[in-house]
Amino acid sequence: MPPNSGCFAMDPSLHIFGFLSIMPCLKQPTHFQSLILLQWPLSYLAMFWILQPLLIYLLFTSLWPLPVLYFIWFFLDWKTPEQGGRHSAWVRNWCAWTHLKNYFPITILKTKDLSPKHNYLMGVHPHGILTFGAFCNFCTEATGFSKIFPGITPHLATLSWFFKIPLVREYLMAKGVCSVSQPAIDYLLSHGTGNLVGIVVGGVGEALQSVPNTTTLILQKRKGFVRTALQHGAHLVPTFTFGETEVYEQVLFHKDSWMYKFQSCFRSIFGFYFCIFYGRGFCQGSNGLLPYSLPIITVVGEPLPLPKIEKPSPEVVDKYHALYMDALCKLFDQHKTQYGCSATQKLLFV
């Protein structure tokens, strides 16, 4: 059973004002930073709707050898996404990611060292709308991951079918994104050491519940990632990203509404979510698709060592799943008041 994953934008609530009150004075993002931030999601749309049609068009021109050579490469390289992918230090160090980081800003906090002698399976919580924190911290070097965790190679897992799309797959692999399929996770956890695989455990269901001031995680029945970690003896690493759910407002629909049924149908067909959300516009005080420029802080917890058990029993999986949830709760409780949550706020697992 494969690990669970998800994916891949008024007036702020009182909680947002509370969050801001304990943080340093924030600057209004520049238009340049806003454009750089939009570049991230729009680049995928450009590849899908502009570059791919261009490849097809070139087949009927004198430049036809170029797309033919690429498609030959595409099929010869078909298995690479499930065999460790192909990191590109150049792409991960683009200055665009630094501007994206500074827009919010985004930071990463280490609580314990990760030894390069082990492999790690990391739970990423919560999903949020676009998982800005996980992307910036683990798919780029904007927050200095390689310096903070030397010897560790990060991978962030997403839906497998993204790697079947020409050009998009190359871009994803260059940033360290990997397939969430079982063969891909197994490969990374069994070939060498120092690999860290991040899984957004709550997936699309959690994204559809992402609204400010919520700490509800879909985790109670998500045990596939624990089973996989046991099979490889990988250490489990809990993480929590404070501020991830604060940067967008989302329109939630009642379960009996036709819109909710459409969202469920869309999810079952395409594997990812369709939701209506909004943030700020380019002009101060306006609404739009830009996220609010609120701090996003990813806290990486202490790794939980697991024994290597080729065929773990349900009881063993339940035991370590409970230990993981307990570690995640402790991580949240230790840092919640520092990053905008009240002292009485608790994580709720569903």
PDB file of N, CA and C in Angstrom, residues 44 47 51-52 55 69-81 85-88 90-92 94 162-178:
ATOM      1  N   TYR A  44       4.299  26.044 -14.666  1.00  0.00           N
ATOM      2  CA  TYR A  44       3.744  24.733 -15.021  1.00  0.00           C
ATOM      3  C   TYR A  44       2.665  24.872 -16.090  1.00  0.00           C
ATOM      4  N   MET A  47       4.331  25.438 -19.436  1.00  0.00           N
ATOM      5  CA  MET A  47       4.873  24.202 -20.011  1.00  0.00           C
ATOM      6  C   MET A  47       3.773  23.358 -20.637  1.00  0.00           C
ATOM      7  N   LEU A  51       4.524  25.230 -24.200  1.00  0.00           N
ATOM      8  CA  LEU A  51       5.695  24.497 -24.680  1.00  0.00           C
ATOM      9  C   LEU A  51       5.336  23.132 -25.271  1.00  0.00           C
ATOM     10  N   GLN A  52       4.374  22.441 -24.659  1.00  0.00           N
ATOM     11  CA  GLN A  52       4.008  21.137 -25.219  1.00  0.00           C
ATOM     12  C   GLN A  52       3.339  21.266 -26.591  1.00  0.00           C
ATOM     13  N   LEU A  55       6.050  21.821 -29.051  1.00  0.00           N
ATOM     14  CA  LEU A  55       6.756  20.592 -29.423  1.00  0.00           C
ATOM     15  C   LEU A  55       6.021  19.856 -30.545  1.00  0.00           C
ATOM     16  N   LEU A  69      13.907  13.882 -31.089  1.00  0.00           N
ATOM     17  CA  LEU A  69      14.986  13.510 -30.170  1.00  0.00           C
ATOM     18  C   LEU A  69      14.516  13.586 -28.710  1.00  0.00           C
ATOM     19  N   TYR A  70      13.712  14.632 -28.401  1.00  0.00           N
ATOM     20  CA  TYR A  70      13.232  14.746 -27.018  1.00  0.00           C
ATOM     21  C   TYR A  70      12.321  13.574 -26.666  1.00  0.00           C
ATOM     22  N   PHE A  71      11.395  13.217 -27.559  1.00  0.00           N
ATOM     23  CA  PHE A  71      10.465  12.131 -27.242  1.00  0.00           C
ATOM     24  C   PHE A  71      11.182  10.785 -27.156  1.00  0.00           C
ATOM     25  N   ILE A  72      12.251  10.612 -27.934  1.00  0.00           N
ATOM     26  CA  ILE A  72      13.058   9.399 -27.792  1.00  0.00           C
ATOM     27  C   ILE A  72      13.688   9.376 -26.400  1.00  0.00           C
ATOM     28  N   TRP A  73      14.252  10.540 -25.995  1.00  0.00           N
ATOM     29  CA  TRP A  73      14.825  10.661 -24.661  1.00  0.00           C
ATOM     30  C   TRP A  73      13.767  10.413 -23.583  1.00  0.00           C
ATOM     31  N   PHE A  74      12.575  10.960 -23.792  1.00  0.00           N
ATOM     32  CA  PHE A  74      11.470  10.841 -22.842  1.00  0.00           C
ATOM     33  C   PHE A  74      11.166   9.371 -22.536  1.00  0.00           C
ATOM     34  N   PHE A  75      11.086   8.549 -23.572  1.00  0.00           N
ATOM     35  CA  PHE A  75      10.759   7.140 -23.362  1.00  0.00           C
ATOM     36  C   PHE A  75      11.947   6.337 -22.838  1.00  0.00           C
ATOM     37  N   LEU A  76      13.175   6.680 -23.264  1.00  0.00           N
ATOM     38  CA  LEU A  76      14.347   5.988 -22.730  1.00  0.00           C
ATOM     39  C   LEU A  76      14.545   6.312 -21.253  1.00  0.00           C
ATOM     40  N   ASP A  77      14.114   7.493 -20.853  1.00  0.00           N
ATOM     41  CA  ASP A  77      14.302   7.986 -19.483  1.00  0.00           C
ATOM     42  C   ASP A  77      13.058   7.759 -18.618  1.00  0.00           C
ATOM     43  N   TRP A  78      12.129   6.938 -19.088  1.00  0.00           N
ATOM     44  CA  TRP A  78      10.815   6.778 -18.468  1.00  0.00           C
ATOM     45  C   TRP A  78      10.881   6.395 -16.991  1.00  0.00           C
ATOM     46  N   LYS A  79      11.822   5.545 -16.623  1.00  0.00           N
ATOM     47  CA  LYS A  79      11.865   5.011 -15.257  1.00  0.00           C
ATOM     48  C   LYS A  79      12.636   5.893 -14.272  1.00  0.00           C
ATOM     49  N   THR A  80      13.290   6.926 -14.741  1.00  0.00           N
ATOM     50  CA  THR A  80      14.107   7.765 -13.862  1.00  0.00           C
ATOM     51  C   THR A  80      13.335   8.354 -12.683  1.00  0.00           C
ATOM     52  N   PRO A  81      12.076   8.846 -12.866  1.00  0.00           N
ATOM     53  CA  PRO A  81      11.352   9.394 -11.715  1.00  0.00           C
ATOM     54  C   PRO A  81      11.147   8.398 -10.578  1.00  0.00           C
ATOM     55  N   GLY A  85      15.184  10.005  -9.352  1.00  0.00           N
ATOM     56  CA  GLY A  85      15.041  11.307  -9.992  1.00  0.00           C
ATOM     57  C   GLY A  85      16.361  11.886 -10.456  1.00  0.00           C
ATOM     58  N   ARG A  86      16.396  13.220 -10.627  1.00  0.00           N
ATOM     59  CA  ARG A  86      17.595  13.856 -11.152  1.00  0.00           C
ATOM     60  C   ARG A  86      17.668  15.283 -10.602  1.00  0.00           C
ATOM     61  N   HIS A  87      18.320  15.450  -9.458  1.00  0.00           N
ATOM     62  CA  HIS A  87      18.491  16.766  -8.854  1.00  0.00           C
ATOM     63  C   HIS A  87      19.332  17.683  -9.745  1.00  0.00           C
ATOM     64  N   SER A  88      19.020  18.964  -9.717  1.00  0.00           N
ATOM     65  CA  SER A  88      19.849  19.954 -10.381  1.00  0.00           C
ATOM     66  C   SER A  88      20.165  21.060  -9.377  1.00  0.00           C
ATOM     67  N   TRP A  90      21.755  23.672  -9.935  1.00  0.00           N
ATOM     68  CA  TRP A  90      21.554  24.963 -10.599  1.00  0.00           C
ATOM     69  C   TRP A  90      20.111  25.447 -10.440  1.00  0.00           C
ATOM     70  N   VAL A  91      19.151  24.557 -10.711  1.00  0.00           N
ATOM     71  CA  VAL A  91      17.731  24.929 -10.597  1.00  0.00           C
ATOM     72  C   VAL A  91      17.369  25.217  -9.151  1.00  0.00           C
ATOM     73  N   ARG A  92      17.844  24.407  -8.233  1.00  0.00           N
ATOM     74  CA  ARG A  92      17.502  24.585  -6.818  1.00  0.00           C
ATOM     75  C   ARG A  92      18.087  25.883  -6.250  1.00  0.00           C
ATOM     76  N   TRP A  94      18.283  28.809  -8.035  1.00  0.00           N
ATOM     77  CA  TRP A  94      17.820  29.981  -8.760  1.00  0.00           C
ATOM     78  C   TRP A  94      17.512  31.108  -7.778  1.00  0.00           C
ATOM     79  N   PHE A 162       2.131  13.303 -12.674  1.00  0.00           N
ATOM     80  CA  PHE A 162       2.837  14.509 -13.108  1.00  0.00           C
ATOM     81  C   PHE A 162       4.113  14.157 -13.873  1.00  0.00           C
ATOM     82  N   PHE A 163       4.693  12.998 -13.555  1.00  0.00           N
ATOM     83  CA  PHE A 163       5.953  12.592 -14.171  1.00  0.00           C
ATOM     84  C   PHE A 163       5.751  11.925 -15.529  1.00  0.00           C
ATOM     85  N   LYS A 164       4.510  11.831 -15.967  1.00  0.00           N
ATOM     86  CA  LYS A 164       4.211  11.319 -17.294  1.00  0.00           C
ATOM     87  C   LYS A 164       3.972  12.458 -18.286  1.00  0.00           C
ATOM     88  N   ILE A 165       4.097  13.699 -17.821  1.00  0.00           N
ATOM     89  CA  ILE A 165       3.876  14.866 -18.672  1.00  0.00           C
ATOM     90  C   ILE A 165       5.222  15.366 -19.189  1.00  0.00           C
ATOM     91  N   PRO A 166       5.425  15.382 -20.501  1.00  0.00           N
ATOM     92  CA  PRO A 166       6.700  15.862 -21.047  1.00  0.00           C
ATOM     93  C   PRO A 166       7.033  17.267 -20.563  1.00  0.00           C
ATOM     94  N   LEU A 167       8.308  17.521 -20.352  1.00  0.00           N
ATOM     95  CA  LEU A 167       8.876  18.785 -19.884  1.00  0.00           C
ATOM     96  C   LEU A 167       8.585  19.050 -18.411  1.00  0.00           C
ATOM     97  N   VAL A 168       7.332  18.863 -17.986  1.00  0.00           N
ATOM     98  CA  VAL A 168       6.984  19.067 -16.584  1.00  0.00           C
ATOM     99  C   VAL A 168       7.797  18.125 -15.697  1.00  0.00           C
ATOM    100  N   ARG A 169       7.943  16.880 -16.139  1.00  0.00           N
ATOM    101  CA  ARG A 169       8.690  15.894 -15.343  1.00  0.00           C
ATOM    102  C   ARG A 169      10.140  16.333 -15.138  1.00  0.00           C
ATOM    103  N   GLU A 170      10.752  16.924 -16.160  1.00  0.00           N
ATOM    104  CA  GLU A 170      12.143  17.348 -16.053  1.00  0.00           C
ATOM    105  C   GLU A 170      12.283  18.459 -15.013  1.00  0.00           C
ATOM    106  N   TYR A 171      11.339  19.392 -15.057  1.00  0.00           N
ATOM    107  CA  TYR A 171      11.342  20.531 -14.139  1.00  0.00           C
ATOM    108  C   TYR A 171      11.150  20.073 -12.701  1.00  0.00           C
ATOM    109  N   LEU A 172      10.235  19.125 -12.503  1.00  0.00           N
ATOM    110  CA  LEU A 172       9.972  18.596 -11.161  1.00  0.00           C
ATOM    111  C   LEU A 172      11.188  17.871 -10.610  1.00  0.00           C
ATOM    112  N   MET A 173      11.769  16.987 -11.406  1.00  0.00           N
ATOM    113  CA  MET A 173      12.922  16.225 -10.926  1.00  0.00           C
ATOM    114  C   MET A 173      14.111  17.122 -10.615  1.00  0.00           C
ATOM    115  N   ALA A 174      14.285  18.179 -11.398  1.00  0.00           N
ATOM    116  CA  ALA A 174      15.413  19.086 -11.180  1.00  0.00           C
ATOM    117  C   ALA A 174      15.358  19.715  -9.795  1.00  0.00           C
ATOM    118  N   LYS A 175      14.155  19.927  -9.279  1.00  0.00           N
ATOM    119  CA  LYS A 175      13.993  20.557  -7.967  1.00  0.00           C
ATOM    120  C   LYS A 175      13.994  19.542  -6.825  1.00  0.00           C
ATOM    121  N   GLY A 176      14.086  18.248  -7.152  1.00  0.00           N
ATOM    122  CA  GLY A 176      14.103  17.233  -6.104  1.00  0.00           C
ATOM    123  C   GLY A 176      12.746  16.658  -5.788  1.00  0.00           C
ATOM    124  N   VAL A 177      11.758  16.939  -6.625  1.00  0.00           N
ATOM    125  CA  VAL A 177      10.429  16.358  -6.437  1.00  0.00           C
ATOM    126  C   VAL A 177      10.451  14.932  -6.966  1.00  0.00           C
ATOM    127  N   CYS A 178       9.824  14.015  -6.236  1.00  0.00           N
ATOM    128  CA  CYS A 178       9.797  12.610  -6.640  1.00  0.00           C
ATOM    129  C   CYS A 178       8.359  12.113  -6.676  1.00  0.00           C
TER     130      CYS A 178
END
